[in-house]
CSV table of C-alpha atoms in Angstrom, one decimal:
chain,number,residue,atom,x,y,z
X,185,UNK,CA,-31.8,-3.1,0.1
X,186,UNK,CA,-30.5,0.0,1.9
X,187,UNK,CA,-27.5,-1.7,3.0
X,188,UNK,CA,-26.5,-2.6,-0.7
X,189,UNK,CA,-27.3,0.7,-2.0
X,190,UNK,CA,-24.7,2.4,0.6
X,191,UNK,CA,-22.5,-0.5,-0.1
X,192,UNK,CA,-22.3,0.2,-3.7
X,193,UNK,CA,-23.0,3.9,-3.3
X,194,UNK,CA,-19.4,3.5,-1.3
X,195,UNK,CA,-17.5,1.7,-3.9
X,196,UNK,CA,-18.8,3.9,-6.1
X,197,UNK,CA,-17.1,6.7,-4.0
X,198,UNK,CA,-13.8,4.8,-3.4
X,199,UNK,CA,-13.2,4.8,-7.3
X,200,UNK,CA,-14.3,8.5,-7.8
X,201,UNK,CA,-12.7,9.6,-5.2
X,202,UNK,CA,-9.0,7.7,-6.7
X,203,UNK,CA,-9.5,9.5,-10.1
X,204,UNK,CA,-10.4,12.7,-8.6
X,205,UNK,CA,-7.1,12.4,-6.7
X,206,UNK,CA,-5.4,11.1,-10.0
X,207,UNK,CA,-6.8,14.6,-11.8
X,208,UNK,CA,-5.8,16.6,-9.1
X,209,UNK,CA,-2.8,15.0,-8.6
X,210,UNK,CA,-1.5,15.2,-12.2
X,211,UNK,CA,-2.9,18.9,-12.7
X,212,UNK,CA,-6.6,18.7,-14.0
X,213,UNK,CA,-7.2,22.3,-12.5
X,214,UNK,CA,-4.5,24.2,-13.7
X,215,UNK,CA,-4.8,22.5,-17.2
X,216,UNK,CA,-8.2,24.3,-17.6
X,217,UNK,CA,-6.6,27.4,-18.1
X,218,UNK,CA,-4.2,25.9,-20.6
X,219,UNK,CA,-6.9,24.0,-22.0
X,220,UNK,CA,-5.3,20.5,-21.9
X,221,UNK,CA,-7.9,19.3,-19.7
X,222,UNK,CA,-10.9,17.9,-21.4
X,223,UNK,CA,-12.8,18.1,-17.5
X,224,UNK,CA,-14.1,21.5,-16.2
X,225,UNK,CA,-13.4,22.1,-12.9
X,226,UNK,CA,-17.5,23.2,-12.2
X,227,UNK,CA,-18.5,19.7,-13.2
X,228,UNK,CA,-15.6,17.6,-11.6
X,229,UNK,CA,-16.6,19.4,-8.5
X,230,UNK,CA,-20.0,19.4,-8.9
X,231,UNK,CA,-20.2,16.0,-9.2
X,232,UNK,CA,-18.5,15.2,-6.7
X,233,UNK,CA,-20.1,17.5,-4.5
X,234,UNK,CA,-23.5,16.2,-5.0
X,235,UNK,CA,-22.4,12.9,-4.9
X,236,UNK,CA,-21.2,12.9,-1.1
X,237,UNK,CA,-24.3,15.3,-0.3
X,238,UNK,CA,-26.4,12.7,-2.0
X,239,UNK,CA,-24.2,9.9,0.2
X,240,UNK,CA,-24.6,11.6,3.4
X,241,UNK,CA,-28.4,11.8,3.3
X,242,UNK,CA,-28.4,8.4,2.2
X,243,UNK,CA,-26.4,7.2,5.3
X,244,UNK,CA,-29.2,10.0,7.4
X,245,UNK,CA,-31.7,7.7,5.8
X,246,UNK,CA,-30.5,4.3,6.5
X,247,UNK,CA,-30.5,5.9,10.5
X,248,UNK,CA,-34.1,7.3,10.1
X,249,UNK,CA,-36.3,5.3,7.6
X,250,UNK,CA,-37.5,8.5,6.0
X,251,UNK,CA,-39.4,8.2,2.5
X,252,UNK,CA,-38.4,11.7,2.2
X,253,UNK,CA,-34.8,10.9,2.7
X,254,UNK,CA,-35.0,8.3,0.1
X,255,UNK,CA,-36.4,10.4,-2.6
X,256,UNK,CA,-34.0,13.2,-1.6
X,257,UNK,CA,-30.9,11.3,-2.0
X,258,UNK,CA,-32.6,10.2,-5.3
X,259,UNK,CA,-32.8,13.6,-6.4
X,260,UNK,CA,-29.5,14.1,-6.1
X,261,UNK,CA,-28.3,11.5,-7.8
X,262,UNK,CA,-29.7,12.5,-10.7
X,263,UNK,CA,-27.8,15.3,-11.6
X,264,UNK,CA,-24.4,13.3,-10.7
X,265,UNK,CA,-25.5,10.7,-12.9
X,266,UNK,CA,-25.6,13.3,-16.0
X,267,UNK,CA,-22.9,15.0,-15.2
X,268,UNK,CA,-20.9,11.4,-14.7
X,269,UNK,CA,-22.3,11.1,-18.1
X,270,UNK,CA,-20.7,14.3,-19.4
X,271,UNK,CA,-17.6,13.6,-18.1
X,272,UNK,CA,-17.5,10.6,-19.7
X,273,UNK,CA,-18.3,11.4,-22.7
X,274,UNK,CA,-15.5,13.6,-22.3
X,275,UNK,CA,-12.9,11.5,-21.0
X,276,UNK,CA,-13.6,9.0,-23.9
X,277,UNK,CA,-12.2,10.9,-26.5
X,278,UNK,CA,-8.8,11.2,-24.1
X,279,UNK,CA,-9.0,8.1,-23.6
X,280,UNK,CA,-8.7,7.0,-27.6
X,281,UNK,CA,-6.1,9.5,-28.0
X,282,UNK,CA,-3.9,7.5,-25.6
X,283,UNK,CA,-4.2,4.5,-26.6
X,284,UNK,CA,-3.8,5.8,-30.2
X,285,UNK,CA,0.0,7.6,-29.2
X,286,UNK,CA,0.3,3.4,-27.0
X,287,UNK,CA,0.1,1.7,-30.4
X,288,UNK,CA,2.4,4.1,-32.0
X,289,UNK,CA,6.4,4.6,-31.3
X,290,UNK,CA,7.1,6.9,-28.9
X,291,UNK,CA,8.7,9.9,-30.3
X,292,UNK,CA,10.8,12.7,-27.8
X,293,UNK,CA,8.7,15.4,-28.8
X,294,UNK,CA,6.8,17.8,-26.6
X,295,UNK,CA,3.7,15.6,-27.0
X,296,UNK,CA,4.7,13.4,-24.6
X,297,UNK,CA,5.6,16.4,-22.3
X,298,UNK,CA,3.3,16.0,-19.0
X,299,UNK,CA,1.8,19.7,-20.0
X,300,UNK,CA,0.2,18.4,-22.7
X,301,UNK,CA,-1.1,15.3,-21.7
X,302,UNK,CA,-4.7,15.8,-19.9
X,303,UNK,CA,-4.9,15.2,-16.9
X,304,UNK,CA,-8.0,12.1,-16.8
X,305,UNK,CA,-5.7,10.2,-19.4
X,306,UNK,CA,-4.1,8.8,-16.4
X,307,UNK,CA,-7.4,7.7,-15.8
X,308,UNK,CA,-7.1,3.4,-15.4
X,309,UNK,CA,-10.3,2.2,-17.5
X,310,UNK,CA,-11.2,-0.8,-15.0
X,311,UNK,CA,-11.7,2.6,-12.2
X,312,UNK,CA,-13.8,4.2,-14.8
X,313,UNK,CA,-15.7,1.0,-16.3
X,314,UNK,CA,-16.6,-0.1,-12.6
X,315,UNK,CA,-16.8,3.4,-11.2
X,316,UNK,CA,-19.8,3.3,-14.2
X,317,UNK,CA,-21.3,0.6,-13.2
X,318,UNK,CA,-21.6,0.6,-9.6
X,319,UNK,CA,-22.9,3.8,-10.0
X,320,UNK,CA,-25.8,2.7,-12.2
X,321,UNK,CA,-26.2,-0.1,-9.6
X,322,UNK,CA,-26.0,2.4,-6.7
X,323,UNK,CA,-28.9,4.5,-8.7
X,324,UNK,CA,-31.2,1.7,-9.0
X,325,UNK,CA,-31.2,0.2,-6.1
X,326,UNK,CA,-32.0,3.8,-4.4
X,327,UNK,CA,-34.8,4.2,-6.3
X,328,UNK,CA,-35.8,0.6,-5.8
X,329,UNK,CA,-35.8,1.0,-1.8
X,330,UNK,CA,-37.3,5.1,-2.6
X,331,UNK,CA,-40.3,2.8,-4.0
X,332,UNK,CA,-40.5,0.2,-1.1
X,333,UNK,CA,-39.7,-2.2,-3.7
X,334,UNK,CA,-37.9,-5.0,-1.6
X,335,UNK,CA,-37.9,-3.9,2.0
X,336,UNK,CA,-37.0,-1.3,4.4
C-alpha cells in the first residue's frame, strides 16, 4: 500500500507542480501586489512546501518501515490538504468568472488585458479536478498504511 500511496502522492505532485508553473509562469506573484491574484503567495508556497517535505519522508519511509515516518508524513499532509482546500475555494470563484467572460462576446477592452486576468484562471480544470482527487487518494491511503491497515 506504500507503493500506491507514493504512486499517487507523485501524480499528485506532477499536476501541482504544472499549475504552480502555470501561476508562476503567467505572474501569480507579482499579481499579489496588484491584487489580481486570488492565491497568496504564503499559501501557494506553503503548500507546496509541505507537500514535497511530506513526499520526501514518505519516500524515507518506504526505505525504512518506520511507523514514525508514516504518521509523520501524515502530519504533514494535513495542513497541505486545508490549505489545497483554501486555495480551491479560491480559485473557484476565478474559475466561474472565466467561464462567465467564455460564454459572453469578447470585447477589446482592458479586461481581457493579461494584467487583469488572475493568474490560476489559466488553471485547466481536469489538472485541478484530478490534482483533487489524487490527493484525497494519496491522503488515505497514507493513513491506511500509518494504521497497518493492508500491509507493510
Amino acid at each position: 500500500m506504500e507503493i500506491a500511496a507514493l504512486t499517487a502522492w507523485a501524480v499528485t505532485a506532477l499536476g501541482g507542480f504544472y499549475m504552480l508553473g502555470t501561476w508562476i509562469q503567467r505572474g501569480g506573484i507579482r499579481q499579489q501586489q496588484s491584487g489580481a491574484s486570488r492565491l497568496p503567495v504564503p499559501v501557494v508556497f506553503g503548500h507546496f512546501a509541505l507537500a514535497a517535505i511530506g513526499l520526501v519522508v514518505w519516500i524515507i519511509y518506504v526505505v525504512a518501515d518506520s511507523s514514525a515516518l508514516a504518521w509523520t508524513a501524515f502530519g504533514l499532509l494535513l495542513p497541505v490538504a486545508l490549505l489545497g482546500f483554501v486555495m480551491l475555494a479560491r480559485w473557484i470563484p476565478v474559475y466561474r468568472d472565466r467561464a462567465t467572460a467564455e460564454a459572453t462576446p469578447a470585447t477589446a477592452t482592458a479586461q481581457t488585458a493579461d494584467a487583469a486576468v488572475p493568474a490560476e484562471r489559466h488553471f485547466p480544470l481536469p489538472v485541478v479536478l484530478a490534482h483533487g482527487l489524487f490527493a484525497v487518494v494519496t491522503l488515505v491511503l497514507v493513513l491506511l498504511t500509518a494504521l497497518g491497515i493492508g500491509g507493510s
